[in-house]
Coordinates of C-alpha atoms and ligand atoms in Angstrom, one line a residue:
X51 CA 0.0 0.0 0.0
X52 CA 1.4 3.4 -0.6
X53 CA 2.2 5.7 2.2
X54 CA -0.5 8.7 2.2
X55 CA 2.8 10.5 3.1
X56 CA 4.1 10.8 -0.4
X57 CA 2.5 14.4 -1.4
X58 CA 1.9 14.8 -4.6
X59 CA 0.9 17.3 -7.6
X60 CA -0.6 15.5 -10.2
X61 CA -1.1 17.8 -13.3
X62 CA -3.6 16.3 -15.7
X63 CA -3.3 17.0 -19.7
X64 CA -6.7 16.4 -21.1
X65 CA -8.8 16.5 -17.8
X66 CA -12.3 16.7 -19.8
X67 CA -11.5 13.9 -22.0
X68 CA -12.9 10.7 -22.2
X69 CA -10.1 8.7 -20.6
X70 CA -10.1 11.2 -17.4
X71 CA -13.9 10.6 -16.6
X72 CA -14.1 7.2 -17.0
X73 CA -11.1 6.3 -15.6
X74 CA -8.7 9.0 -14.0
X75 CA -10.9 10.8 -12.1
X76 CA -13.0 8.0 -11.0
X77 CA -9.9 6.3 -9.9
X78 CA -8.3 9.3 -7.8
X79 CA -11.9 9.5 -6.2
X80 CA -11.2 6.0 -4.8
X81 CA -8.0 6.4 -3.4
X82 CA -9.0 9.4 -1.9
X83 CA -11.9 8.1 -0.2
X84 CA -9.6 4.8 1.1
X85 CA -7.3 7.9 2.6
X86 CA -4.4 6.4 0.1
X87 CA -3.8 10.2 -1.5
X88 CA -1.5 11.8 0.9
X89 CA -3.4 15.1 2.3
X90 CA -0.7 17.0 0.6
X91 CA -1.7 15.6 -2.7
X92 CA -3.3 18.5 -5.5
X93 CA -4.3 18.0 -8.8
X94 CA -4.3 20.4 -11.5
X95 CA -6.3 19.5 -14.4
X96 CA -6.2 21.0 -17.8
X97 CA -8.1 21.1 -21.1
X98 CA -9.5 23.3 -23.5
X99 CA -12.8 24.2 -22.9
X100 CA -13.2 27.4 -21.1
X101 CA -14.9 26.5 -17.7
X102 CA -14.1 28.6 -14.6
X103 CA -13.3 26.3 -11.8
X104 CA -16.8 25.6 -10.2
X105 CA -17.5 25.0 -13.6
X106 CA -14.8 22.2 -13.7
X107 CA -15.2 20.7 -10.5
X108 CA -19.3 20.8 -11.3
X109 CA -18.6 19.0 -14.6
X110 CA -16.1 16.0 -12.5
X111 CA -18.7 15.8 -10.0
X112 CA -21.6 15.1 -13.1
X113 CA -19.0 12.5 -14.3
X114 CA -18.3 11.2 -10.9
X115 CA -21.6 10.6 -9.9
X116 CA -22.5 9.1 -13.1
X117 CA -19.4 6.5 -13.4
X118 CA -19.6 5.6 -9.3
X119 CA -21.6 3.4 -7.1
X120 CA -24.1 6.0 -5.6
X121 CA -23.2 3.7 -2.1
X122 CA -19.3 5.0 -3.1
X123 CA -20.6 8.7 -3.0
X124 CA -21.0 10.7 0.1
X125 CA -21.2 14.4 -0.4
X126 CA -18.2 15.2 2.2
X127 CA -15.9 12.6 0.8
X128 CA -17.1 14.6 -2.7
X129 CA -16.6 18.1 -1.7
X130 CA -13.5 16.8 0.0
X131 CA -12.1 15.9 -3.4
X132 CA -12.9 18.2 -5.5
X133 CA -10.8 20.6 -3.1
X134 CA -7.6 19.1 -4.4
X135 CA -8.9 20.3 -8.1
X136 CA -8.4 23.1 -9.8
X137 CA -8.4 23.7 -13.2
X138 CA -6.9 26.0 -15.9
X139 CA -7.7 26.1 -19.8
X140 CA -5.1 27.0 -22.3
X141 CA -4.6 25.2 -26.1
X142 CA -1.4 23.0 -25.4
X143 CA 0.0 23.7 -28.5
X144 CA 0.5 27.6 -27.2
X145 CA 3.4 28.1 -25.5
X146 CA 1.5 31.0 -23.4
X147 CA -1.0 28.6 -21.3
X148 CA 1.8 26.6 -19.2
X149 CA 3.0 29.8 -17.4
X150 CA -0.6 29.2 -15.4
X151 CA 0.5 25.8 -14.7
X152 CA 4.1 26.8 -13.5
X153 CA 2.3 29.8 -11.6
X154 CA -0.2 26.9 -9.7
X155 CA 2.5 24.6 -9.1
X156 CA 4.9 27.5 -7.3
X157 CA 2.2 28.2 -5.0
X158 CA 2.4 24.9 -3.6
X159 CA 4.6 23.0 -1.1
X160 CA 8.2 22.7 -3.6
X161 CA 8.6 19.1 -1.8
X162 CA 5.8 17.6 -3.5
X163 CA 6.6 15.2 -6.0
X164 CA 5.2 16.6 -9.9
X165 CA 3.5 14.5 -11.4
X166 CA 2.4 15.0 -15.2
X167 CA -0.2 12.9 -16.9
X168 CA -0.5 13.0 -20.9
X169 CA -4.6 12.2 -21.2
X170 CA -4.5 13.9 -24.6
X171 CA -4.8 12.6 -28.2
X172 CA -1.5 11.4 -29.1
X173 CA -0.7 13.3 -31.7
X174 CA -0.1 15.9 -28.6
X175 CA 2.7 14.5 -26.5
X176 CA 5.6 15.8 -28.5
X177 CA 3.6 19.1 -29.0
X178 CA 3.6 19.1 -24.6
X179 CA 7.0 18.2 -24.3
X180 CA 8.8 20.2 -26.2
X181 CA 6.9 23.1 -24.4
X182 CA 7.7 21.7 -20.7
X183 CA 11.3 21.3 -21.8
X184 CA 11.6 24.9 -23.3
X185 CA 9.6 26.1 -20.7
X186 CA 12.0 24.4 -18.1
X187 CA 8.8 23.3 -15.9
X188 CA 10.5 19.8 -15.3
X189 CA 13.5 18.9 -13.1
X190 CA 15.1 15.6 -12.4
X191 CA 12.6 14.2 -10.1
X192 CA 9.5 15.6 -12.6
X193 CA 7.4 12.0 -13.2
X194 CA 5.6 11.6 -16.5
X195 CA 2.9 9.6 -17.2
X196 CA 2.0 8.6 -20.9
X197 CA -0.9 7.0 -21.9
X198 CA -0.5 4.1 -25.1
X199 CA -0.3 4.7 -27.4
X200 CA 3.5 5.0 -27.8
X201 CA 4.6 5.8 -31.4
X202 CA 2.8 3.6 -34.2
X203 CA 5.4 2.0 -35.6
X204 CA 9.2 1.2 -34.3
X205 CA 10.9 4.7 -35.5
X206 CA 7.8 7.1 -34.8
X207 CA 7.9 5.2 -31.1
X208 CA 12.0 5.6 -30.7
X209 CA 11.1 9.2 -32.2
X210 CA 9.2 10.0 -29.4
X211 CA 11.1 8.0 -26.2
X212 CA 14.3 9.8 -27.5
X213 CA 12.3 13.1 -27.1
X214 CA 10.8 11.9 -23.5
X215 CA 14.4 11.0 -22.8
X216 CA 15.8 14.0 -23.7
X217 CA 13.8 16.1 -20.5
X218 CA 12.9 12.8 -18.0
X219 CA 14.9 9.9 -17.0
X220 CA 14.0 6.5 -17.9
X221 CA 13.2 5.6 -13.8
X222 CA 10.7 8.8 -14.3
X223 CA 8.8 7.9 -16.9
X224 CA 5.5 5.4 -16.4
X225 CA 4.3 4.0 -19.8
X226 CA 1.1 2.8 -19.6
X227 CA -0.2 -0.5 -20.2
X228 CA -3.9 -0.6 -18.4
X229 CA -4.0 -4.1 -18.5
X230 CA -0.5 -4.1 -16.3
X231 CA -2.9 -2.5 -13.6
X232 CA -5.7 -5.6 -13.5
X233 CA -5.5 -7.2 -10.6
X234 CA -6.3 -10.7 -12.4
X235 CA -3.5 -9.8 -14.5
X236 CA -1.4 -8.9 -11.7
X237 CA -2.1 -12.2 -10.5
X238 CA -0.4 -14.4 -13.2
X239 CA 3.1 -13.6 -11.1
X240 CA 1.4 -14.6 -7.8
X241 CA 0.0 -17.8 -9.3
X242 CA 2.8 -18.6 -11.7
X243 CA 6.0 -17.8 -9.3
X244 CA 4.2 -18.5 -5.5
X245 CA 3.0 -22.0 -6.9
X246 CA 5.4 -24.4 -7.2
X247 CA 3.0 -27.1 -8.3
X248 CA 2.5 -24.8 -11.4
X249 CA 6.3 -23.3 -11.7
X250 CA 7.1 -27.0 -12.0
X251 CA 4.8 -27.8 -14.9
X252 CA 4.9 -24.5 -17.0
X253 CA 7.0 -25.6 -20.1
X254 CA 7.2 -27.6 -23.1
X255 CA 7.3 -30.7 -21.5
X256 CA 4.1 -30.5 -19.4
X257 CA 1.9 -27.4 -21.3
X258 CA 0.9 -28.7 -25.1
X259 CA -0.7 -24.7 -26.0
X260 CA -1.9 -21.6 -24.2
X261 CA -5.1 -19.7 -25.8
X262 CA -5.1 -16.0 -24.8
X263 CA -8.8 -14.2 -25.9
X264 CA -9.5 -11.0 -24.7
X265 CA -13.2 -10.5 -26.4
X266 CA -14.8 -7.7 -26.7
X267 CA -18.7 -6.6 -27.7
X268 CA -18.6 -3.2 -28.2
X269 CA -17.3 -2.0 -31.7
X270 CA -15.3 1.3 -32.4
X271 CA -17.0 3.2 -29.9
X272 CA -17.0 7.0 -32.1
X273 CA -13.2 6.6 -32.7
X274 CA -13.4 5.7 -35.7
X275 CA -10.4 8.1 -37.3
X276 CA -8.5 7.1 -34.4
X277 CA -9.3 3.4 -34.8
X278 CA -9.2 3.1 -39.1
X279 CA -5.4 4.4 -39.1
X280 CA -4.4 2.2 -36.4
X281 CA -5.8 -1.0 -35.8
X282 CA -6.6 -4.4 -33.9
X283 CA -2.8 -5.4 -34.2
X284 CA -1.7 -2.1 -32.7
X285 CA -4.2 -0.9 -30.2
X286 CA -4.6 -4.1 -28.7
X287 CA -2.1 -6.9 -29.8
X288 CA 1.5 -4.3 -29.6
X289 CA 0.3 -3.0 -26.3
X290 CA -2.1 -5.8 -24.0
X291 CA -1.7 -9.0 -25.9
X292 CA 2.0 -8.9 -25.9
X293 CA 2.0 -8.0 -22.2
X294 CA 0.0 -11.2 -21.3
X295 CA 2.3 -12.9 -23.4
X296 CA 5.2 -11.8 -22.1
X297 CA 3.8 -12.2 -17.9
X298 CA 3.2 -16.2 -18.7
X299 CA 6.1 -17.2 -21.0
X300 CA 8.7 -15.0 -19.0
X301 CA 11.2 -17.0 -17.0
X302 CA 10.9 -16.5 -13.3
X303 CA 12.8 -13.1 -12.3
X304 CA 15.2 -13.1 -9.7
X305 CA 12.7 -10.5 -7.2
X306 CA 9.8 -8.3 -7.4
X307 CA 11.6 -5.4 -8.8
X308 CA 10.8 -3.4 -11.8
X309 CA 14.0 -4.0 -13.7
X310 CA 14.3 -7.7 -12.7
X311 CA 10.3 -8.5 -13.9
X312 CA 11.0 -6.0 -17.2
X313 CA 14.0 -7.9 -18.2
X314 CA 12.1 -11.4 -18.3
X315 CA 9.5 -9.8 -20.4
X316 CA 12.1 -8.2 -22.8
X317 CA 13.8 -11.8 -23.6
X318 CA 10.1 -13.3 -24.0
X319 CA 10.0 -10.3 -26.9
X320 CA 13.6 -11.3 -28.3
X321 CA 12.6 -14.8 -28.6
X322 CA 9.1 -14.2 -30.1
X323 CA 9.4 -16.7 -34.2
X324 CA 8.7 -14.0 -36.8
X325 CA 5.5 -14.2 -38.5
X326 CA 7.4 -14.4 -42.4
X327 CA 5.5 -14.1 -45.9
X328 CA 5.6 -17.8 -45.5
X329 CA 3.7 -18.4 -42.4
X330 CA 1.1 -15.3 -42.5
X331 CA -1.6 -17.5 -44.5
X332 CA -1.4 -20.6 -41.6
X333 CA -0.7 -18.2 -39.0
X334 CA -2.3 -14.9 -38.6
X335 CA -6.3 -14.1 -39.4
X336 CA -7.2 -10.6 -39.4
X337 CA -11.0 -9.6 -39.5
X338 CA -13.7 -6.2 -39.9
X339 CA -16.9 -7.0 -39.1
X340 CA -20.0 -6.5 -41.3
X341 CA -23.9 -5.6 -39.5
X342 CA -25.0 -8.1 -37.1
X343 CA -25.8 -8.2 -33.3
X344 CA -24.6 -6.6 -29.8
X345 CA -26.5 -7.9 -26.6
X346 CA -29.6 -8.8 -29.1
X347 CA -29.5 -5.7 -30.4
X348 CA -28.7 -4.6 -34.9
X349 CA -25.4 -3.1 -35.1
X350 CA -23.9 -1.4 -38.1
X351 CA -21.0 -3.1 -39.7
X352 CA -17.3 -1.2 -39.2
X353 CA -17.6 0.6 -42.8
X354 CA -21.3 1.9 -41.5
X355 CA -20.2 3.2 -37.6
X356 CA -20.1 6.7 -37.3
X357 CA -17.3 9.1 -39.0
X358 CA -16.7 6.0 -41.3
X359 CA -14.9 6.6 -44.8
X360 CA -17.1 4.3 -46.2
X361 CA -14.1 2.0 -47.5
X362 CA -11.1 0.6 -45.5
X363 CA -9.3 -2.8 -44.7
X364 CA -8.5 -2.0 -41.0
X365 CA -8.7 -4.9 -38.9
X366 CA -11.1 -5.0 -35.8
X367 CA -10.1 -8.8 -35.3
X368 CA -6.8 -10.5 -35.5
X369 CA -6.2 -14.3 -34.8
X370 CA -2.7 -15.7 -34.4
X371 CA -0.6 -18.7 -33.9
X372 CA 2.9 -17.6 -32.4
X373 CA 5.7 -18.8 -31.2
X374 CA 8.5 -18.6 -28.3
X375 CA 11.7 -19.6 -29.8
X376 CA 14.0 -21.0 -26.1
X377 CA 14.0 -24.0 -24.4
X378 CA 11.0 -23.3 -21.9
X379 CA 8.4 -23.1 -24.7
X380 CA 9.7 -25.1 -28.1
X381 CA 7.0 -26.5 -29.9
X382 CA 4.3 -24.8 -27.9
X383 CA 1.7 -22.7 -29.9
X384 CA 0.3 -19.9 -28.0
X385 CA -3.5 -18.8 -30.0
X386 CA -4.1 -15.5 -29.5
X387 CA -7.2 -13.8 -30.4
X388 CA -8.3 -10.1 -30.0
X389 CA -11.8 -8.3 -31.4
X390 CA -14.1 -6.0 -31.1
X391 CA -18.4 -7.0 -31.8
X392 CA -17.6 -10.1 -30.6
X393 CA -20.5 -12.0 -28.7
X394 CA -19.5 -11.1 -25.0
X395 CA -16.8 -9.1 -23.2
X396 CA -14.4 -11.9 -22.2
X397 CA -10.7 -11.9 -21.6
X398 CA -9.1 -15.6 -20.6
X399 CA -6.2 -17.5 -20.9
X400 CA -6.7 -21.3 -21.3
X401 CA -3.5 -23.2 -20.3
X402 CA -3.5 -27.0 -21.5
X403 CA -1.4 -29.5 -20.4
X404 CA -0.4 -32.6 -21.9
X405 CA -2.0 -36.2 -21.0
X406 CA -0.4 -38.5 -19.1
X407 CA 2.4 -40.7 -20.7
X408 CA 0.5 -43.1 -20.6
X409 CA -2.8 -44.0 -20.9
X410 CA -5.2 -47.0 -19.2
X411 CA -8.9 -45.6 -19.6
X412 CA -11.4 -46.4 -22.0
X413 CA -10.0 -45.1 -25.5
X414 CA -13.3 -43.7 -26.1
X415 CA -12.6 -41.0 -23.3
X416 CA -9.1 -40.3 -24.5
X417 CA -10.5 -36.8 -25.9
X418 CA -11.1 -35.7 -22.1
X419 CA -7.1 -36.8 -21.0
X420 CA -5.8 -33.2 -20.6
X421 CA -5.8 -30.9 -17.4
X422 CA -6.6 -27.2 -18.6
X423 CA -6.0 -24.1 -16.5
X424 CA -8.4 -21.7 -17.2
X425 CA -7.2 -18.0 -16.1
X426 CA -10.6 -15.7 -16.1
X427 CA -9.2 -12.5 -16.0
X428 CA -13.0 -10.6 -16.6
X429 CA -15.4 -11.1 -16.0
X430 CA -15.7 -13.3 -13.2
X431 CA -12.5 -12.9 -12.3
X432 CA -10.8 -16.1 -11.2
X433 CA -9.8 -19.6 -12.1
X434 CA -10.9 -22.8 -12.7
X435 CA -8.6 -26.0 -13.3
X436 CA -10.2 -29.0 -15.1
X437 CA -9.0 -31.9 -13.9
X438 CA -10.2 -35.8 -14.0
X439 CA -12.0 -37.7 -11.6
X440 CA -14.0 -41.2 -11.6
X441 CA -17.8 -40.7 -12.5
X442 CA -19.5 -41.3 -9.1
X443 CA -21.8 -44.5 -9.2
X444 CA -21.6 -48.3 -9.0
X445 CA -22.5 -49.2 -12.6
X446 CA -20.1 -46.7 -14.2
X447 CA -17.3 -48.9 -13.9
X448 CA -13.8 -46.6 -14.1
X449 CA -15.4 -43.8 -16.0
X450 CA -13.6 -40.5 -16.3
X451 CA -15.8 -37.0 -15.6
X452 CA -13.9 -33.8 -15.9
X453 CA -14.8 -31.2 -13.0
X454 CA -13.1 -28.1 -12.4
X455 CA -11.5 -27.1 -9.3
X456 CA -13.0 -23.4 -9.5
X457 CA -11.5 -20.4 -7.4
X458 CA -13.8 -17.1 -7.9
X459 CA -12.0 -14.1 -6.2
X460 CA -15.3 -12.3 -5.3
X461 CA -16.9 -15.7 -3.5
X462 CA -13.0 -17.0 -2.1
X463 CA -12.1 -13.7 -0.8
X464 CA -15.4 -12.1 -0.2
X465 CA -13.9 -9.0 -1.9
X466 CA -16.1 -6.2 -2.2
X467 CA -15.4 -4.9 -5.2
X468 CA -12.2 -5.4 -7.1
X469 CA -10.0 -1.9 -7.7
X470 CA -9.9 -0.7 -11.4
X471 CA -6.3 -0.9 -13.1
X472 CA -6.2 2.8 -13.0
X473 CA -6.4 3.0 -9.1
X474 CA -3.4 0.9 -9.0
X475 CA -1.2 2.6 -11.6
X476 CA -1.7 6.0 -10.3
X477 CA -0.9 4.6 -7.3
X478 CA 2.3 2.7 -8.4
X479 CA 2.9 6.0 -10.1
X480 CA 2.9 8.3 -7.0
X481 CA 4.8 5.6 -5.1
X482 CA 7.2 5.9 -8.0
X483 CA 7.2 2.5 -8.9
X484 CA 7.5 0.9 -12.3
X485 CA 7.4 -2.7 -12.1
X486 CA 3.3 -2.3 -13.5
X487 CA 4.8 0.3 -16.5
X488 CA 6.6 -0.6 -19.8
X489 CA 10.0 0.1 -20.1
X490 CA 11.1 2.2 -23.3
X491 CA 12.7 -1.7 -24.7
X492 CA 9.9 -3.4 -24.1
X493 CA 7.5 -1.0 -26.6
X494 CA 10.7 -0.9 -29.0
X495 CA 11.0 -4.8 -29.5
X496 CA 7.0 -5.1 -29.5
X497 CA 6.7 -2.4 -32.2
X498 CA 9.8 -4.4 -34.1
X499 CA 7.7 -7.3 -34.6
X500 CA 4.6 -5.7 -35.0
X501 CA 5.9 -4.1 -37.8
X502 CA 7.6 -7.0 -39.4
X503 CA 4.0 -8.5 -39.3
X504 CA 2.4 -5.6 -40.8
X505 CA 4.9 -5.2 -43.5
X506 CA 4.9 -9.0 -44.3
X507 CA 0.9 -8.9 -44.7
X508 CA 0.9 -6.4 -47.0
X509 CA 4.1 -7.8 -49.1
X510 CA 1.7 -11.2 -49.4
X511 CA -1.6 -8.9 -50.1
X512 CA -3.1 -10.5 -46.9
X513 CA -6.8 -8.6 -46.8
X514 CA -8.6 -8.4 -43.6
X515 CA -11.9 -11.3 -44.1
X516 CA -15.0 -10.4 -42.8
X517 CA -17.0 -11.6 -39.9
X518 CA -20.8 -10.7 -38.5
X519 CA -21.0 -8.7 -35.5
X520 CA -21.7 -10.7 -32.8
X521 CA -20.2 -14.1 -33.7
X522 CA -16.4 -15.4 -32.9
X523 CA -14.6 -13.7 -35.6
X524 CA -13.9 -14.9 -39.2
X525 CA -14.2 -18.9 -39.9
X526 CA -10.7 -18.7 -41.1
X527 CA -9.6 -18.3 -37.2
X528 CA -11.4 -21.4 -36.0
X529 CA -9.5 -23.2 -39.5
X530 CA -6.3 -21.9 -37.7
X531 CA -6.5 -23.9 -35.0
X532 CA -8.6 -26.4 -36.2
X533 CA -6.1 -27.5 -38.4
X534 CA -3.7 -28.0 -35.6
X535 CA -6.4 -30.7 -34.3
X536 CA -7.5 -28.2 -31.9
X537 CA -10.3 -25.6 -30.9
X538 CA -10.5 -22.5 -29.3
X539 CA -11.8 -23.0 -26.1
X540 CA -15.9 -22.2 -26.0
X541 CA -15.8 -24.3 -28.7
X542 CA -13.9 -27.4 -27.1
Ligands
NDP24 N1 -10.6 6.8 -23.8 C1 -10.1 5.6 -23.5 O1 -10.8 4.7 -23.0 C2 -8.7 5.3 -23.6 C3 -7.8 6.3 -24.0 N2 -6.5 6.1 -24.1 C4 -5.6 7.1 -24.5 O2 -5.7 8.3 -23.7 C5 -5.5 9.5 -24.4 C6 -6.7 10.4 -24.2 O3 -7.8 9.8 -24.8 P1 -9.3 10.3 -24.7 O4 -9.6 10.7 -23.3 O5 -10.2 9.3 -25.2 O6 -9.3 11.6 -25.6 P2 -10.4 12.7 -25.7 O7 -10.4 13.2 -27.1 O8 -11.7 12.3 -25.2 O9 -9.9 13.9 -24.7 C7 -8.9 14.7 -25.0 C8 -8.7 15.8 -23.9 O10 -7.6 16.6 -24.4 C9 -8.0 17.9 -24.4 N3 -7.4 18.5 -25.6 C10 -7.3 18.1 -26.8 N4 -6.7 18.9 -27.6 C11 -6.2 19.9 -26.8 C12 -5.5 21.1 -27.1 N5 -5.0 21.4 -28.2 N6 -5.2 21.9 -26.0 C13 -5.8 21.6 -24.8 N7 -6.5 20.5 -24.5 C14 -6.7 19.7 -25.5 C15 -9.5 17.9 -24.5 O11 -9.9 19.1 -24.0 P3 -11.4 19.6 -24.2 O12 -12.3 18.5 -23.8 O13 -11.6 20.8 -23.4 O14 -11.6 19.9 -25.7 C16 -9.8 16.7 -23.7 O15 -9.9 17.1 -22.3 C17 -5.2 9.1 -25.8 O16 -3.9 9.0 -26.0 C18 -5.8 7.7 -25.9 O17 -5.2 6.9 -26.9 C19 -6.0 4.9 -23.8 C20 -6.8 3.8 -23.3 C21 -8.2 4.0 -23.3
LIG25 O1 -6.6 0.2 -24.7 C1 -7.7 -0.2 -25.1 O2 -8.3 -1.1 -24.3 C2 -9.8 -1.2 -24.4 C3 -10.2 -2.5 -23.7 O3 -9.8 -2.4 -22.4 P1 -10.6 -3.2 -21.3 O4 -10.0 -2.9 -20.0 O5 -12.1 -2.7 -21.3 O6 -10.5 -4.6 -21.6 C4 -10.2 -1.2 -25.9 O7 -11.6 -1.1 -26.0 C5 -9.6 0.0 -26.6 O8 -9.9 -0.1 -28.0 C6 -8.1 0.0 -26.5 O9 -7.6 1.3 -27.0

């Protein structure tokens, strides 16, 4: 737990955006009202729009009220809150606006730690940092927060970590990866590293293939500029996937520190099989989806959604097959699939392990011989392992029943309610500790093979294949595995 001791001023870029009220504000509302924000702690937010500050602290207490539990809301612990605002409006691209922000941060205590938050569009970081830097607003203990994502290719991302380099050290600067913040995320180093009964087993010689889905039902959500010149592959796959990735192939690190856990994840990255010309038609599926259904409801297709071009071969889906070229995981295949308009909102990992060498039961149950771990990390946050028993009853003989051994967090723990990702980054972030961010080598080596991807698909015309909103993604990904004698898992 952090110590409320660690005062801090938090300056927010992009306060009225999207990402603030769902998330930031919401977030920094909790760990106030669990007394984790140090009473020193103020935050300055900043954005555009002309609002005086009871206007600002009006409109945050709208979105509060309208994000939170009303049982979460009391109007002291409110008003208390929104005492730590204040707000200023400037464009960022004008030099001008950040003397306010230098004026409001000199007339508090110099010992607080600053703390600056890029919540803008992207295409605004470089714009903010070359001002702070000009501006000298920054010093060698000034954190920076940046939210994904990083660059969109390899030299647009070094572009910008040389310039972030340039004004903050590497230990200052907290790339985020949300899903880093998940607690059920989080957990895969408890349960892979505090377990020897799973330590022991996680390699090729005990795990056949890993399936990673993180599923999603909603579609582009009104980003759709945003979305068409970016991607499945990049907003999700570069960023979350590859960080899920990394946390269950990575060798166990030598401590809990940010460098140690890092460097694991880096070599995972390093050893990652490139997806060539050759393999991209058996190993990689990418999908748009066409007009179908969202929680029984008609949805436009992704060329219909609002803001659309009318024409584009952006992927909202992408299936692959990858590999992890070391000893721990030869011959292993880890699926991976990603979407948006898919059925439900479901991320999981299934682990499955081999049979046993050798087998005694009825061939006609051989298909139920393997143990699978299955990681839910939402919703229903948990885990279940399948494993074998005999089917209860005297005329059944030695019949085999699978039955899973199933752990729910919320039931186990009788937890209350389980902390968003953001509460836990900002918190890590105040604490100063990075072992939840991405380190500037860990973006550069996922964007290196991203990119080979993307430039292999288009040097072998790969087109994106459609798929109906509200089903599983294009047939082709189901022949993917399928041909591998396998299926993905709600299918099994
Ligand atoms: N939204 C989400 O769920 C997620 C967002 N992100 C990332 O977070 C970042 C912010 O996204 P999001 O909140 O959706 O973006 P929005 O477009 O909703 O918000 C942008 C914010 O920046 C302000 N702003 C924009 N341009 C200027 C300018 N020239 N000068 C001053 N203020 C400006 C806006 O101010 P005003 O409102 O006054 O115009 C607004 O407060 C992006 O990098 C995005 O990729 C990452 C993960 C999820
Ligand atoms: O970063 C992003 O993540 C969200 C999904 O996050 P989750 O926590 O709801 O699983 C995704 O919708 C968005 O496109 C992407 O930019």
């Amino acid at each position: 737990m952090v110590s409320p001791d660690t005062a801090c001023d938090l300056i927010l870029f992009g306060a009225m955006g999207d990402l603030a009220s769902k998330k930031l504000f919401p977030a920094l509302y909790q760990l106030h009202r669990a007394e984790l924000l140090s009473p020193g702690t103020r935050i300055l937010a900043l954005a555009r729009r002309d609002y005086t500050l009871d206007e600002a602290r009006q409109a945050i207490r709208e979105r509060l009220s309208e994000k939170l539990d009303p049982s979460e809301i009391s109007p002291a612990t409110m008003e208390a809150f929104l005492a730590r605002v204040c707000y200023e409006n400037f464009d960022f691209s004008s030099r001008e606006g950040y003397t306010a922000m230098a004026q409001w941060r000199s007339e508090g205590p110099t010992e607080n730690t600053l703390i600056l938050y890029y919540a803008t569009p992207p295409g605004l970081y470089a714009t903010i940092t070359g001002h702070l830097a000009s501006l000298d607003c920054c010093d060698q203990h000034t954190r920076v927060v940046v939210e994904k994502p990083i660059g969109h290719d390899l030299p647009s991302s070094r572009e910008f970590n040389d310039q972030l380099a340039s004004v903050f050290r590497e230990e200052n600067i907290f790339r985020i990866d949300h899903y880093l913040g998940k607690e059920t995320v989080q957990n895969l180093i408890a349960l892979r590293f505090a377990n020897n009964l799973f330590a022991s087993q996680w390699d090729q010689n005990h795990i056949s293939h890993i399936e990673i889905t993180v599923a999603e039902s909603v579609g582009i959500e009104g980003r759709w500029s945003y979305f068409d010149s970016t991607g499945q592959l990049r907003d999700m796959l570069q960023s979350h996937l590859l960080q899920l990735l990394c946390l269950l192939a990575m060798d166990p690190p030598s401590d809990l520190s940010s460098d140690s856990i890092r460097d694991e994840k880096v070599k995972v990255l390093k050893a990652l099989s490139p997806l060539t010309q050759e393999r991209i038609p058996t190993h990689l599926v990418r999908g748009q989806y066409t007009a179908g259904t969202a929680d029984g409801r008609p949805v436009p297709g992704y060329l219909e959604e609002e803001g659309s071009a009318g024409h584009s071969d952006t992927e909202t889906f992408v299936a692959l097959k990858v590999e992890i070229e070391n000893w721990r995981w030869a011959g292993v295949p880890f699926y991976i699939r990603t979407g948006k308009r898919l059925p439900e909102k479901r991320s999981e990992i299934i682990v499955h392990f081999k049979p046993a060498p050798h087998y005694i039961f009825d061939p006609d149950q051989k298909h139920l011989a393997n143990n699978k771990l299955i990681i839910r990390l939402q919703p229903d946050e948990g885990m279940a392992l399948q494993i074998l028993t005999k089917a209860q009853g005297l005329s059944r003989g030695m019949r085999l029943r699978q039955g899973p051994l199933d752990l729910s967090f919320a039931k186990a723990f009788d937890t209350d309610r389980i902390p968003d990702a953001y509460e836990r980054l900002l918190l890590e972030a105040m604490k100063g500790n990075q072992y939840l961010f991405v380190r500037r080598d860990e973006v550069e080596h996922a964007w290196r093979w991203i990119d080979q991807l993307l430039d292999n698909c288009e040097e072998c015309g790969a087109h994106t294949k459609r798929y109906a909103a509200g089903t599983w993604g294009p047939v082709a990904s189901i022949a993917m595995i399928t041909r591998d004698d396998r299926s993905w898992y709600e299918d099994a």
